[in-house]
């Protein structure tokens, strides 16, 4: 598995805004959306299929390269907090299809349960899949989400995960289970506390985006 923390000052900036407990809900949500835009841009580097051809500019014929619209990236936001991170996916990526997954962690056991699954029964071979969840804490949620994709014919090499903050337990679990995966995150924090919060983290991203 490969984990990328793109070294960009704008990424650091938006992570810092998200971390601040004084950041109000509306700003938190727009900061998450900006961070999503930057991380999705980084994750899509060298990943998107292109088609080439020639077009006429007002001056001359030019060789051109476009993103192939026949092979959309499947964007999978994990509700709720993934919605804000995925908000810009369709403006960054010219061809996308979005399928929502709703997973909620039990506050006591920290086990995830699925309350919404909009995935198609079968995902065509070779499809590129972008899973978007702001926090990878214990890793239970992201592993459950990727398991649903694998059941539908996707291999871990086809999947990129975008998150705002990742913690070692989640990265360890993902590495053990899905070695071909690529993870893009704004920052890696050192630990997860007994309540399942990333430390120092940014709190409960779902509540801070939508409460
Ligand atoms: C949070 C977060 C992740 C998950 C991470 O969601 O947005 O989806 O927990 O935790 P894990 O790695 O330990 O599984 P939550 O269940 O709080 O739902 P929400 O987005 O609706 O607030």
Coordinates of C-alpha atoms and ligand atoms in Angstrom, one line a residue:
X1 CA 0.0 0.0 0.0
X2 CA 1.2 3.5 -0.7
X3 CA 0.3 6.5 1.5
X4 CA 0.7 10.0 0.1
X5 CA 0.7 13.2 2.1
X6 CA 1.1 15.8 -0.6
X7 CA 3.5 18.5 0.5
X8 CA 1.5 21.5 -0.4
X9 CA 1.0 24.7 1.7
X10 CA -2.7 24.9 0.8
X11 CA -3.3 21.4 2.1
X12 CA -1.5 22.3 5.4
X13 CA -3.6 25.5 5.5
X14 CA -7.0 23.8 5.2
X15 CA -6.0 21.0 7.6
X16 CA -5.2 23.7 10.1
X17 CA -8.5 25.4 9.6
X18 CA -10.3 22.1 10.2
X19 CA -8.3 21.4 13.3
X20 CA -9.3 24.6 15.0
X21 CA -12.1 24.1 17.4
X22 CA -13.1 27.7 16.9
X23 CA -13.9 27.1 13.2
X24 CA -17.6 27.5 12.7
X25 CA -19.7 24.8 10.9
X26 CA -20.0 26.7 7.6
X27 CA -16.3 27.4 7.3
X28 CA -15.5 23.9 8.4
X29 CA -17.6 22.5 5.6
X30 CA -16.1 24.8 3.0
X31 CA -12.5 24.0 4.3
X32 CA -13.2 20.3 3.9
X33 CA -14.5 20.9 0.4
X34 CA -11.3 22.8 -0.5
X35 CA -9.1 20.1 1.0
X36 CA -11.1 17.6 -1.0
X37 CA -10.5 19.5 -4.2
X38 CA -6.7 19.6 -3.7
X39 CA -6.4 16.0 -2.5
X40 CA -8.6 14.7 -5.4
X41 CA -6.4 16.7 -7.8
X42 CA -3.3 15.0 -6.4
X43 CA -4.9 11.5 -6.4
X44 CA -5.9 11.8 -10.0
X45 CA -2.4 12.6 -11.2
X46 CA -1.3 9.9 -13.7
X47 CA -4.6 8.0 -13.1
X48 CA -7.1 9.2 -15.6
X49 CA -7.5 7.6 -19.0
X50 CA -7.1 10.1 -21.9
X51 CA -8.0 10.3 -25.5
X52 CA -6.0 12.2 -28.1
X53 CA -7.0 13.9 -31.3
X54 CA -6.8 17.1 -33.3
X55 CA -9.0 20.2 -33.0
X56 CA -8.9 23.6 -34.7
X57 CA -8.0 26.5 -32.5
X58 CA -9.0 30.0 -34.0
X59 CA -5.4 30.0 -35.4
X60 CA -4.3 26.5 -36.4
X61 CA -4.8 22.8 -35.9
X62 CA -3.6 21.5 -32.5
X63 CA -3.0 18.1 -31.1
X64 CA -5.1 17.7 -28.0
X65 CA -5.7 15.4 -25.1
X66 CA -8.9 15.0 -23.2
X67 CA -10.1 12.9 -20.2
X68 CA -11.9 9.9 -21.7
X69 CA -15.6 10.4 -20.9
X70 CA -16.3 6.7 -21.5
X71 CA -14.5 5.7 -18.3
X72 CA -15.9 7.8 -15.4
X73 CA -14.3 7.6 -12.0
X74 CA -16.7 6.1 -9.4
X75 CA -16.7 8.5 -6.5
X76 CA -17.9 6.9 -3.2
X77 CA -18.5 9.4 -0.4
X78 CA -18.9 7.8 3.0
X79 CA -21.7 9.6 4.8
X80 CA -22.0 11.8 6.4
X81 CA -18.7 13.5 6.6
X82 CA -17.5 12.3 3.2
X83 CA -20.1 14.5 1.5
X84 CA -18.2 17.7 2.2
X85 CA -14.9 16.1 1.1
X86 CA -16.4 14.8 -2.2
X87 CA -18.3 18.0 -2.9
X88 CA -15.7 19.2 -5.5
X89 CA -15.0 15.8 -7.1
X90 CA -17.2 16.3 -10.1
X91 CA -15.7 19.8 -10.8
X92 CA -12.1 18.4 -10.5
X93 CA -12.8 15.3 -12.5
X94 CA -14.5 15.7 -15.9
X95 CA -16.2 12.3 -15.8
X96 CA -17.6 10.8 -12.6
X97 CA -20.4 8.7 -11.3
X98 CA -21.2 9.0 -7.6
X99 CA -22.6 6.3 -5.4
X100 CA -23.2 7.0 -1.7
X101 CA -22.4 4.7 1.2
X102 CA -23.8 5.4 4.7
X103 CA -21.8 3.9 7.6
X104 CA -22.1 4.8 11.2
X105 CA -19.7 3.8 14.0
X106 CA -21.2 2.5 17.2
X107 CA -20.0 4.9 20.0
X108 CA -19.3 2.0 22.4
X109 CA -17.9 -0.8 20.3
X110 CA -16.6 1.5 17.5
X111 CA -17.9 -1.1 15.0
X112 CA -19.4 0.3 11.8
X113 CA -22.8 -0.6 10.5
X114 CA -24.1 0.1 7.0
X115 CA -27.3 2.1 6.8
X116 CA -27.2 3.1 3.1
X117 CA -25.6 1.2 0.2
X118 CA -26.2 2.7 -3.3
X119 CA -23.5 0.6 -5.0
X120 CA -24.4 -1.2 -8.2
X121 CA -24.4 -5.1 -7.9
X122 CA -21.4 -5.3 -10.2
X123 CA -18.7 -2.8 -11.0
X124 CA -17.1 -3.2 -14.5
X125 CA -13.6 -4.5 -14.6
X126 CA -10.9 -1.9 -14.5
X127 CA -13.1 0.9 -13.2
X128 CA -11.3 3.5 -11.2
X129 CA -12.8 4.0 -7.8
X130 CA -12.3 7.0 -5.4
X131 CA -13.4 6.4 -1.8
X132 CA -13.7 9.6 0.2
X133 CA -13.9 9.7 4.0
X134 CA -12.4 12.6 6.1
X135 CA -11.2 10.4 8.9
X136 CA -9.4 7.0 8.9
X137 CA -9.3 6.3 12.7
X138 CA -9.6 2.7 13.8
X139 CA -10.1 1.8 10.2
X140 CA -13.3 -0.2 10.7
X141 CA -15.4 2.1 8.4
X142 CA -13.0 2.3 5.5
X143 CA -12.3 -1.5 5.6
X144 CA -16.0 -2.2 5.6
X145 CA -16.5 0.2 2.6
X146 CA -13.7 -1.4 0.6
X147 CA -15.0 -4.9 1.4
X148 CA -18.3 -3.9 -0.3
X149 CA -16.3 -2.8 -3.4
X150 CA -14.2 -6.0 -3.5
X151 CA -17.5 -8.0 -3.3
X152 CA -18.6 -6.2 -6.5
X153 CA -15.5 -7.1 -8.5
X154 CA -13.1 -4.2 -7.8
X155 CA -9.5 -5.0 -6.9
X156 CA -7.6 -2.9 -4.3
X157 CA -5.3 -1.6 -7.1
X158 CA -8.3 0.1 -8.7
X159 CA -9.1 2.1 -5.5
X160 CA -7.8 5.4 -4.2
X161 CA -8.8 6.6 -0.8
X162 CA -8.9 10.3 0.0
X163 CA -9.1 11.5 3.6
X164 CA -8.4 14.6 5.6
X165 CA -6.6 12.9 8.6
X166 CA -5.4 9.4 8.9
X167 CA -4.2 7.5 12.0
X168 CA -1.8 4.5 12.3
X169 CA -4.5 1.9 13.3
X170 CA -6.4 2.5 10.1
X171 CA -3.4 2.6 7.9
X172 CA -2.1 -0.6 9.4
X173 CA -5.4 -2.4 8.8
X174 CA -5.6 -1.1 5.2
X175 CA -2.0 -2.2 4.5
X176 CA -2.6 -5.7 5.9
X177 CA -5.8 -6.2 4.0
X178 CA -5.4 -4.3 0.7
X179 CA -1.8 -4.1 -0.3
X180 CA -2.5 -2.5 -3.7
X181 CA -4.3 0.5 -2.3
X182 CA -3.3 4.1 -2.6
X183 CA -4.2 6.5 0.2
X184 CA -4.1 10.3 -0.1
X185 CA -4.4 12.2 3.2
X186 CA -4.0 15.8 4.4
X187 CA -2.0 14.6 7.4
X188 CA -1.1 11.5 9.5
X189 CA -1.8 11.9 13.2
X190 CA 0.0 9.8 15.8
X191 CA -2.9 8.0 17.6
X192 CA -6.6 7.2 18.2
X193 CA -7.9 7.6 21.8
X194 CA -10.2 5.2 23.7
X195 CA -13.3 6.9 22.3
X196 CA -12.1 6.3 18.7
X197 CA -11.1 10.0 18.1
X198 CA -8.0 10.7 16.2
X199 CA -5.5 12.7 18.4
X200 CA -5.1 15.6 17.9
X201 CA -7.4 15.2 14.9
X202 CA -10.2 17.5 14.2
X203 CA -13.1 16.2 16.3
X204 CA -16.2 14.6 14.8
X205 CA -16.1 15.7 11.2
X206 CA -19.8 14.7 10.6
X207 CA -21.1 16.8 13.5
X208 CA -18.8 19.7 12.7
X209 CA -20.0 19.7 9.0
X210 CA -23.7 19.2 9.6
X211 CA -24.6 19.9 13.2
Ligands
LIG1 C1 -16.6 9.0 11.4 C2 -15.7 9.3 10.2 C3 -15.4 8.0 9.5 C4 -15.3 7.1 10.7 C5 -13.9 6.8 11.0 O1 -17.9 8.8 10.9 O2 -16.3 10.3 9.3 O3 -16.4 7.6 8.6 O4 -16.0 7.7 11.8 O5 -13.8 5.9 12.1 P1 -13.1 4.5 12.0 O6 -11.9 4.6 11.2 O7 -12.8 4.3 13.5 O8 -14.1 3.5 11.6 P2 -19.1 8.5 11.9 O9 -19.3 7.1 12.1 O10 -18.9 9.4 13.1 O11 -20.3 9.1 11.0 P3 -20.6 10.5 10.5 O12 -19.7 10.8 9.4 O13 -22.1 10.4 10.1 O14 -20.5 11.5 11.7

